[in-house]
Every structure is written in C-alpha cells, then in structure tokens.
Coordinates of C-alpha atoms in Angstrom, one line a residue:
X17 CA 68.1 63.8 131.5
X18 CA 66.2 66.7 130.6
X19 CA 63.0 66.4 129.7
X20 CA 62.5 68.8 126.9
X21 CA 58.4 68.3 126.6
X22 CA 58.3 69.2 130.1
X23 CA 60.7 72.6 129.9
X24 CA 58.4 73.8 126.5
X25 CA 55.7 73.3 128.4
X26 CA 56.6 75.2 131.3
X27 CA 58.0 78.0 129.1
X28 CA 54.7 78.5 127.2
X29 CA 52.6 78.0 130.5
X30 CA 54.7 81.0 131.8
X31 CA 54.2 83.3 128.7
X32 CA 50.7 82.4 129.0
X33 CA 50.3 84.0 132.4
X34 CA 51.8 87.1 131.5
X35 CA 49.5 87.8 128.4
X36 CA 46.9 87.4 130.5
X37 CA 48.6 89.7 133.6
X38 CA 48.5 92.2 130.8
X39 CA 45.0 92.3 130.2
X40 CA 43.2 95.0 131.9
X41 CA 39.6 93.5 132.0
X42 CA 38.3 91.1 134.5
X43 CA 37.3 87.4 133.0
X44 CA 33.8 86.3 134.8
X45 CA 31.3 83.7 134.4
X46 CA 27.9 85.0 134.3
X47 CA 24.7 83.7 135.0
X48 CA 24.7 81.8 131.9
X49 CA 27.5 79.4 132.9
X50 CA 29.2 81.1 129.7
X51 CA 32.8 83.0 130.1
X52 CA 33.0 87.0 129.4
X53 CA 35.5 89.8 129.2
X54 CA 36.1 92.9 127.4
X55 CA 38.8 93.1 124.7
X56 CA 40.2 96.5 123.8
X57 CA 38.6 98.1 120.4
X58 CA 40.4 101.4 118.7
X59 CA 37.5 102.5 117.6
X60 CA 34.5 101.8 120.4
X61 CA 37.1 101.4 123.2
X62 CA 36.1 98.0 124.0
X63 CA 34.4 95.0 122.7
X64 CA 32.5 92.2 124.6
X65 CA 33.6 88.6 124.1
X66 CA 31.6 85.3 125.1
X67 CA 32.7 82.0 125.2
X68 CA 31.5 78.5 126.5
X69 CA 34.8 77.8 128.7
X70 CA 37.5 80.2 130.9
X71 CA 40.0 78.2 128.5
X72 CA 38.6 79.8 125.0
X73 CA 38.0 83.2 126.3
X74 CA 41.7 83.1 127.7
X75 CA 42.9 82.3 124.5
X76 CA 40.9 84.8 122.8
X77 CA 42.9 87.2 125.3
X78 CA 46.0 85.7 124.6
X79 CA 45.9 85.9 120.7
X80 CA 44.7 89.7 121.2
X81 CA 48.0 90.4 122.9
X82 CA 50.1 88.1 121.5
X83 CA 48.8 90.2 118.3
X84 CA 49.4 93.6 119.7
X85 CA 53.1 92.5 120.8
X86 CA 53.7 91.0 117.0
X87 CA 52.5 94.4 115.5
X88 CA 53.6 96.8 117.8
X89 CA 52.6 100.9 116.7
X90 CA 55.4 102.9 114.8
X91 CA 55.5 104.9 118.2
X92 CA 56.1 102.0 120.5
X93 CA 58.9 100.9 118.3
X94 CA 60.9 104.4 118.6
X95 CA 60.4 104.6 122.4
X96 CA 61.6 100.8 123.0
X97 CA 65.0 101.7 120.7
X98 CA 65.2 105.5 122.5
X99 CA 65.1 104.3 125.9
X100 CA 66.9 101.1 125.5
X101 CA 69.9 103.3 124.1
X102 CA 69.4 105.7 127.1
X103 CA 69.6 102.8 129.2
X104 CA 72.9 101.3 127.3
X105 CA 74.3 104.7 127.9
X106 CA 74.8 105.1 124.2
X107 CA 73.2 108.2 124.8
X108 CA 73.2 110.9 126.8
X109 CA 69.5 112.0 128.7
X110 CA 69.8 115.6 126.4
X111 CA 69.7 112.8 123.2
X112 CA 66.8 111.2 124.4
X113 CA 65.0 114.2 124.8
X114 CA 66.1 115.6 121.7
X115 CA 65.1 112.3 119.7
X116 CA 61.7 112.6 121.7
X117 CA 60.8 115.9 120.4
X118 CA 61.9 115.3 116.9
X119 CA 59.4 112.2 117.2
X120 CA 56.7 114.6 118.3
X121 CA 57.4 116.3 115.6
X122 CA 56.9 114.6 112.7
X123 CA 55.3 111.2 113.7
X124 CA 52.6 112.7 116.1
X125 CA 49.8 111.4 113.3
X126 CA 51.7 108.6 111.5
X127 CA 53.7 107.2 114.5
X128 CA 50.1 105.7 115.8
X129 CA 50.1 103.1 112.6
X130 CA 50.8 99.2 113.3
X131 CA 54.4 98.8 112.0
X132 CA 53.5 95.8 109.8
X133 CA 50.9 98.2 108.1
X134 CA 53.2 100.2 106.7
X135 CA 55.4 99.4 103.7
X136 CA 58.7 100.8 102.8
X137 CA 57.3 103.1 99.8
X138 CA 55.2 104.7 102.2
X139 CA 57.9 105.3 104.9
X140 CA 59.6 106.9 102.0
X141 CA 56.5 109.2 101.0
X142 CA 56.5 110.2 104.5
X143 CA 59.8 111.1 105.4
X144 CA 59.8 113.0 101.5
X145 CA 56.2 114.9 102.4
X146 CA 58.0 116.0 105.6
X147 CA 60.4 118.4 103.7
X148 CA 57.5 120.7 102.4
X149 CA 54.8 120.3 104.7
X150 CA 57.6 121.6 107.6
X151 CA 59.7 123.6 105.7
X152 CA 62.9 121.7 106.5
X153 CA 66.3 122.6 106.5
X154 CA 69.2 120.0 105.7
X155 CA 69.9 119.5 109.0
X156 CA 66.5 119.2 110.7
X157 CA 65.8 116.0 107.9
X158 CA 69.2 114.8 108.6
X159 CA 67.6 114.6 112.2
X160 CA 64.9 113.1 110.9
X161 CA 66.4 110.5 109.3
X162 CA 68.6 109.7 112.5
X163 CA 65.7 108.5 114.4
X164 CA 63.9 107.5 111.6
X165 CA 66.9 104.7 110.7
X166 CA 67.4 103.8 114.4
X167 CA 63.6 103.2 114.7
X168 CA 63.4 100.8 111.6
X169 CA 66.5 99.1 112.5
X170 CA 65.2 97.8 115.7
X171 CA 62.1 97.0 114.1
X172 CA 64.3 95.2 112.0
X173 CA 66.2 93.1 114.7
X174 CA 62.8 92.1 116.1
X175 CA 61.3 91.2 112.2
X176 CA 58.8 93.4 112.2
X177 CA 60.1 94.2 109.3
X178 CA 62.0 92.9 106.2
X179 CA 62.7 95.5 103.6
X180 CA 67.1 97.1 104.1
X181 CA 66.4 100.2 105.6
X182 CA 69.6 101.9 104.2
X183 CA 68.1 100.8 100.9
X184 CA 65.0 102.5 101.6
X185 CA 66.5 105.9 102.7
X186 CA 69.3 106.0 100.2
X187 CA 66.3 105.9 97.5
X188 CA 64.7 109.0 99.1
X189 CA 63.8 111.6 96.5
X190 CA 65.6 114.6 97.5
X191 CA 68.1 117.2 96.5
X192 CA 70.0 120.1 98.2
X193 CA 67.0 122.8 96.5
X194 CA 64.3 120.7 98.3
X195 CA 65.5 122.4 101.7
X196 CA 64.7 125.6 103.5
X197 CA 67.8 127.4 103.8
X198 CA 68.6 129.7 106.3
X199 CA 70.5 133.0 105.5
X200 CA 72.0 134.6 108.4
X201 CA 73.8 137.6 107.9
X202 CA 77.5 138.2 109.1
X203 CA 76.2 140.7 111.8
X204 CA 73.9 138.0 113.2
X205 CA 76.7 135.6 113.8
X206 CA 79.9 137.0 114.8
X207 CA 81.3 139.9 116.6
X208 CA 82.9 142.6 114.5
X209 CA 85.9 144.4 115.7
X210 CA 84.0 147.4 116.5
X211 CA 81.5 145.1 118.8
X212 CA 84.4 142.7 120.2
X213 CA 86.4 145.5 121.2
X214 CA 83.5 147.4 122.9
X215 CA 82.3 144.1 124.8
X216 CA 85.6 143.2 125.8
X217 CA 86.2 146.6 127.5
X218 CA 83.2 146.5 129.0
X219 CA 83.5 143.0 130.6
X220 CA 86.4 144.5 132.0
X221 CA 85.1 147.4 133.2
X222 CA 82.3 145.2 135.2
X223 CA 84.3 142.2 136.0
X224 CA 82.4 139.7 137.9
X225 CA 82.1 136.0 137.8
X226 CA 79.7 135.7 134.7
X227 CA 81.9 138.6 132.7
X228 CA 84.5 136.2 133.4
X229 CA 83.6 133.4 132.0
X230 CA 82.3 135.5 129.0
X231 CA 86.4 136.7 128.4
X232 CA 87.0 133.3 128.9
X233 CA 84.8 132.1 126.0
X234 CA 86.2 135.5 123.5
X235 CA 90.0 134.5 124.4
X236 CA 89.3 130.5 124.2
X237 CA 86.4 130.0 122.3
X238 CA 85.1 127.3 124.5
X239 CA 81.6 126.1 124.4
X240 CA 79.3 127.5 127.2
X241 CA 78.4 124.2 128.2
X242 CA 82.2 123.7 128.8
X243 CA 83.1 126.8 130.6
X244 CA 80.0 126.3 133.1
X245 CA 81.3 122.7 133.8
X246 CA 85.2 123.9 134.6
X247 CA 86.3 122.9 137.5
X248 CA 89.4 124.5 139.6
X249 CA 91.3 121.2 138.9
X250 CA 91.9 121.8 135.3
X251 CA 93.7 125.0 135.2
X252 CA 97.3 124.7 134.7
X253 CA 99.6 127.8 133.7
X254 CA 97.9 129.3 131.1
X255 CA 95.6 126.1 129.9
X256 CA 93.0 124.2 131.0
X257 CA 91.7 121.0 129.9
X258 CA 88.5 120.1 128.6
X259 CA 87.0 116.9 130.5
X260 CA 82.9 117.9 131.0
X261 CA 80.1 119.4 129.5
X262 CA 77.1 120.7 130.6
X263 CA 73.4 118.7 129.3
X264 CA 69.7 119.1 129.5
X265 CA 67.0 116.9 129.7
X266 CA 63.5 116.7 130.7
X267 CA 62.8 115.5 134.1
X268 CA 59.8 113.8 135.7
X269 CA 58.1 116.5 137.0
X270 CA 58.2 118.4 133.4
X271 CA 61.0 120.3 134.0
X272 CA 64.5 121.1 132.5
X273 CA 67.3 119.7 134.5
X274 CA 70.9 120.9 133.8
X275 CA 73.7 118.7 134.7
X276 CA 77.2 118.3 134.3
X277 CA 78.1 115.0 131.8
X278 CA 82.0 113.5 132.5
X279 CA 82.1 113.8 128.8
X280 CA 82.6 116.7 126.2
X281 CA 80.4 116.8 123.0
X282 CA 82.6 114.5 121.4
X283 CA 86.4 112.8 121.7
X284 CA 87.7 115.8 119.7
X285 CA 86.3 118.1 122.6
X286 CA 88.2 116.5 124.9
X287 CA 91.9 118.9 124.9
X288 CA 93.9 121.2 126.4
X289 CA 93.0 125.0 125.5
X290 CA 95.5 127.8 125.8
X291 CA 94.9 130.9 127.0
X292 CA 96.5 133.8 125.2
X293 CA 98.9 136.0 126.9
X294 CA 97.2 139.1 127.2
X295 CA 94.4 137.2 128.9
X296 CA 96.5 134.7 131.6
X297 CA 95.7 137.3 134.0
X298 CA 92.3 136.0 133.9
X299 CA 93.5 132.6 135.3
X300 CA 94.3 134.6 138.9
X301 CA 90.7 136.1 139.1
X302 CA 89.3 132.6 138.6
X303 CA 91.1 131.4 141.1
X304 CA 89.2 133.4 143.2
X305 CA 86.4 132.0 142.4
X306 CA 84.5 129.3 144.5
X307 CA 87.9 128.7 145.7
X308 CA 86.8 125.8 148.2
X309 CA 84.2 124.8 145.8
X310 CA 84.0 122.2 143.1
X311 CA 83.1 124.4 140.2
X312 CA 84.5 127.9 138.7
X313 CA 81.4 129.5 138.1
X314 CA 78.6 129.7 140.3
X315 CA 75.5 131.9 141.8
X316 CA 75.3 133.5 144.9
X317 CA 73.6 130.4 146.5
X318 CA 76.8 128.6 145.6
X319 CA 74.7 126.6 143.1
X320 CA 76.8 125.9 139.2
X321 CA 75.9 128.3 137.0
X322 CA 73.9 127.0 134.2
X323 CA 74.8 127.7 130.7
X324 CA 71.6 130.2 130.7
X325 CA 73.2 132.1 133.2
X326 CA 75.9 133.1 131.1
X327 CA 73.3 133.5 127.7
X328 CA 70.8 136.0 129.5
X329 CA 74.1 138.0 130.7
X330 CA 75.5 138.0 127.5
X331 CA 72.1 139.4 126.2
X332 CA 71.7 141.8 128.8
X333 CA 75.6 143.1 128.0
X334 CA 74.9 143.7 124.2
X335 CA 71.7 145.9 124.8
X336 CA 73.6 147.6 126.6
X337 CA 76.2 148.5 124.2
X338 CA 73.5 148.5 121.9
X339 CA 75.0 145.3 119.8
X340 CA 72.5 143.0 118.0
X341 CA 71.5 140.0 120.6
X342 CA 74.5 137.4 120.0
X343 CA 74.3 133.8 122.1
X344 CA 77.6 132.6 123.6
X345 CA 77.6 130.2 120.5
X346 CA 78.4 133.3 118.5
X347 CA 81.4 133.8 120.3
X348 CA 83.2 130.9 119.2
X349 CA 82.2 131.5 115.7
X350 CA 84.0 134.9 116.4
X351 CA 87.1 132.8 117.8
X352 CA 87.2 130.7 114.8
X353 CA 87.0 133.4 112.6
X354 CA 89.8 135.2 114.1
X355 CA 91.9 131.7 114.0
X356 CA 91.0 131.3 110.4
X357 CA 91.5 135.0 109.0
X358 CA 95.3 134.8 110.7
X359 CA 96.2 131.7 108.8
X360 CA 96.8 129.8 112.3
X361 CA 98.0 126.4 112.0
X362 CA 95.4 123.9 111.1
X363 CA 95.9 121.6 113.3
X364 CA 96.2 124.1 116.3
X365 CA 92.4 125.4 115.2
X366 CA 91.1 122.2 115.3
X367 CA 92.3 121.4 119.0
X368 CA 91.8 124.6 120.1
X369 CA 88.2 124.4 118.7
X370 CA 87.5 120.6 119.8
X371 CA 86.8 120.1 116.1
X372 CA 87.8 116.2 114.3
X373 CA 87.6 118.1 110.7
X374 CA 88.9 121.6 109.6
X375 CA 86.2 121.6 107.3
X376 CA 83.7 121.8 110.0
X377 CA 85.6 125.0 111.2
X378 CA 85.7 126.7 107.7
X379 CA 82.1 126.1 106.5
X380 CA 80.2 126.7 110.0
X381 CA 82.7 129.2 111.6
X382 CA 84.2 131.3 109.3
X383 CA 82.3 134.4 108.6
X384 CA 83.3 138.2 107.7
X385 CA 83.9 140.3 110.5
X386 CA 84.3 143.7 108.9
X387 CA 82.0 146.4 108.8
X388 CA 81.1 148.0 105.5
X389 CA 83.8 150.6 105.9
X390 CA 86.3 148.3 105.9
X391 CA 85.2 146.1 103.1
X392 CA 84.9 149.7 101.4
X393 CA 88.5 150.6 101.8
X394 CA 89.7 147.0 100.7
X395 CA 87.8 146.8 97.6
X396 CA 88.5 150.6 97.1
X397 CA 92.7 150.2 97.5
X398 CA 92.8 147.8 94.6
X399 CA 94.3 149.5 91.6
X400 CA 92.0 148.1 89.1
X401 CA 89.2 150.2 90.7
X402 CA 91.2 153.1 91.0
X403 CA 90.2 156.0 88.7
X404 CA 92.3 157.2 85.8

C-alpha cells in the first residue's frame, strides 16, 4: 500500500527545497550561535533577519516566497500568460511582441502592483483613465483590453483573483465620443486614377523584381507580407494560392527578425487569387525570378526580400512621380475600392481580399478615388443643379 503520510511528506520536503533554491542570500550562523540571512525589501533592498535555529530562519525564507509566488506583480502575471501562449503556439512571435509593447505601454507604472492589491473597480479606473491620458483610438483600447482580459483570466485560473472579468470590462464607462478619431483623407489612403495610372506605367517602364511584386499587389491586392512570402510553387495559370505570410518579432540580441509564418493572417487569407488578364504576363517575368530558388522575390545576395524592401521602394517610386508617400497597405485599399465601385460579386471580393466579412471590406477599404474634377463634373451633370 501506499503510504500517503510518507508521499505528503516527500512532496512538501521537495517544495521546500526549491523556495529556498530561490533565495538569493546566503543563510550563516554567526558568532553568536544565532542563524542570519537577508530577505529582499522594496523599499531598502534588503532586510536582515535573526533567528535562534537554521529551521526558523528557513521558514522565514520560505513564507517570504511562498508569499511572493501567492501575490505575484500585475507584470509577472501578463508575461507568464504571453509566453505560455507563445509557447502553446496560440500565438505567433509578431503577437507576443505586439502584446509586449502594448504592456509597456500602459502598465509600465501600474503593472508593478501585487495582483491581490488591486480590486476590480480600480482595474476599471485604470483601463477608463487610459483613454484620455493617451489619447486612444477605438482600436488601440480594443488592444488594450485584449491583453488586459487575457492577463486577468490567468490570474483567474490560478485564484489570484475572484471577481468575472467579462463582468468587470463589460461595466467599463465608455462610449464611441470618448475616443481619438483619426481622419485620413481620401488622398492619404488610396491611389487615384491619375496616381494609379502614372505608377503603373512607371513600374513598367522600370521593371525589376521589386516593381514586380508592386504590379503584383495593384492587380491582386495581396498583402505585402504575402507577396514577399510567395513561393514558385503556388503559381498556377493565372492564380496563385495564398499559404504564408511574412512576421516580425523581436530577437535576443534587440533586433527585428523577419520570417516567413506557414500561415496567412487568418483562415480567410488562406485562397486562391486571380490575376487579371491584362496582367498574366506578369506570371512569365516572375518565373524568372529566383528560378532555382525557394522564394519569388529576393535581393541580390539571394536573401527573401522583406516586406520593407518593397515599402521603401514603393516610397522612393511616389517621390518620384511626385505622389503623396502611400505604404503597400494602401494599395489594397485601392484594389478594394476598385472591387467595390464595380459592383463585383461579394463573395468574389471577399476571397479575393482574404476577408471572413464584407463589412470589413466596405468600412476599412472603400474610399473615394476621384479627384476634385471628377467629383465636380458628377455633381455638376445632375439636372437639379443645372441652371435655368
């Protein structure tokens, strides 16, 4: 039989020792026969503890730690949920920098509190104060509250807490006129036809591997994380198929890695684009190259171009046509416009787009792509404005 005695004994013997592996201070007798070590003190770095036996001043280690574990800081908890996710693969390395820097952000003060200290009104005065002191937009509290819910929630799990944290951020004090919002003018985020027209012939006019890819992205409206991740393998007739996507994340040595995840953005990205007509000839010049190579696009080291490659081009190419500074992203909001204004087929926008919703296509794409002439003409031809 097992003796059960004998198996608690050995378990709480074993959590013993590693409290006390954790400790970073020496325990010593001193010349007193009595028992010292330093315990660890926010305020004066460290305090000095005496007791009569090695026993007693272990324990007093023990329920220091034991303490610190039970209470953990707000901070600790969002790491442990970040980097177990990272490790679950639930999340991608870009996410877990992402979530990092949005933890920076707005916890960089707060996030040091014990997590027992703080009660759920004040979690909801914080994440309410965070609107006006950074000016934030919808999106960036939506963010917010992301890692704010996935923090509390494994504090949850380990009862660090007990109050519902969907409770607690449902009864948030907010409204849509709390938020910065951001007006961006048509010019700022599409191509008109004058300035598609002009880049297009000029791309052809200077055809090389990174113009390439840029008519890709104008006759597709691919991401640029997908085209730089394309791969010879994919092209078929006059499609390809989505399967990859480029990410970012932080390495160890403090820089930006770029590399290439077997995954789009989401299951909606992964489809089968087609390439119009007047633009198959494109599939022959990329064909050409990296032929023997794993990837489409690359530099002249043979290295994959990275998605910053093809954004500094871009740049480059509309000072020189003297077109207000557009990122690839802009590109297929221009794509999506052009879908939308011809009355294409939902269905066909929202595969050709890698989108799961139209919606998400009509109210973050769709934006007016004609100049002020235009719009003149049209609101001049209508015959209630005409003059009698």
């Amino acid at each position: 039989m097992i003796n059960v005695s004998y198996v608690q004994e050995q378990i709480k013997m074993k959590k013993r020792k590693e409290l006390l592996e954790k400790h970073p201070y020496k325990i010593w007798e001193g010349k007193d026969g009595k028992w010292y070590t330093y315990i660890p003190d926010k305020k004066r770095g460290r305090i000095l503890k005496k007791r009569i036996t090695r026993e007693a001043i272990e324990n007093d280690v023990i329920e220091y730690w034991k303490s610190e574990i039970d209470n953990p800081c707000i901070s600790e908890v969002f790491h442990e949920w970040n980097d177990r996710r990272l490790e679950l693969k639930k999340i991608s390395m870009a996410t877990h920098l992402r979530n990092k820097q949005i933890f920076y952000r707005h916890y960089n003060e707060f996030g040091n509190r014990k997590i027992k200290s703080v009660c759920e009104e004040e979690y909801e005065e914080f994440l309410e104060e965070q609107i006006a002191e950074k000016e934030l937009t919808a999106k960036s509290f939506s963010n917010l509250k992301t890692i704010t819910r996935g923090m509390l929630k494994r504090a949850k799990k380990r009862k660090l807490i007990s109050f519902n944290v969907e409770e607690m951020l449902q009864d948030l004090d907010t409204s849509e006129t709390d938020f910065k919002k951001t007006i961006k003018e048509d010019y700022e985020e599409v191509f008109n036809d004058e300035e598609m027209s002009s880049m297009i012939n000029y791309l052809k006019e200077n055809l090389d591997s990174k113009n390439i890819g840029i008519l890709l992205m104008f006759a597709t409206g691919i991401r640029v994380g997908e085209l730089v991740a394309l791969k010879h393998d994919v092209f078929d007739g006059n499609t390809f198929k989505i399967r990859r996507t480029e990410t970012r994340y932080l390495g160890e040595d403090g820089k930006y890695v770029y590399s290439v995840k077997e995954f789009p953005k989401s299951e909606a990205g992964v489809r089968t684009v087609v390439i119009p007509d007047d633009y198959v000839w494109l599939c022959s010049k990329i064909k050409t190259l990296n032929p023997f190579g794993e990837y489409v696009f690359t530099n002249d080291k043979g290295d994959r171009m990275t998605t910053n490659c093809i954004r500094r081009r871009l740049e480059r190419n509309c000072q020189k046509l003297e077109i207000y500074k557009k990122s690839p992203h802009k590109i297929r909001k221009t794509y999506g416009t052009i879908l939308l204004d011809h009355n294409i087929d939902r269905r066909l926008i929202m595969e050709q787009m890698g989108h799961t919703d139209i919606s998400c296509t009509e109210n973050h794409y769709h934006r007016n792509r004609r100049n002020i002439e235009t719009k003149s003409q049209i609101i001049s031809s209508i015959p209630e404005f005409k003059a009698t």
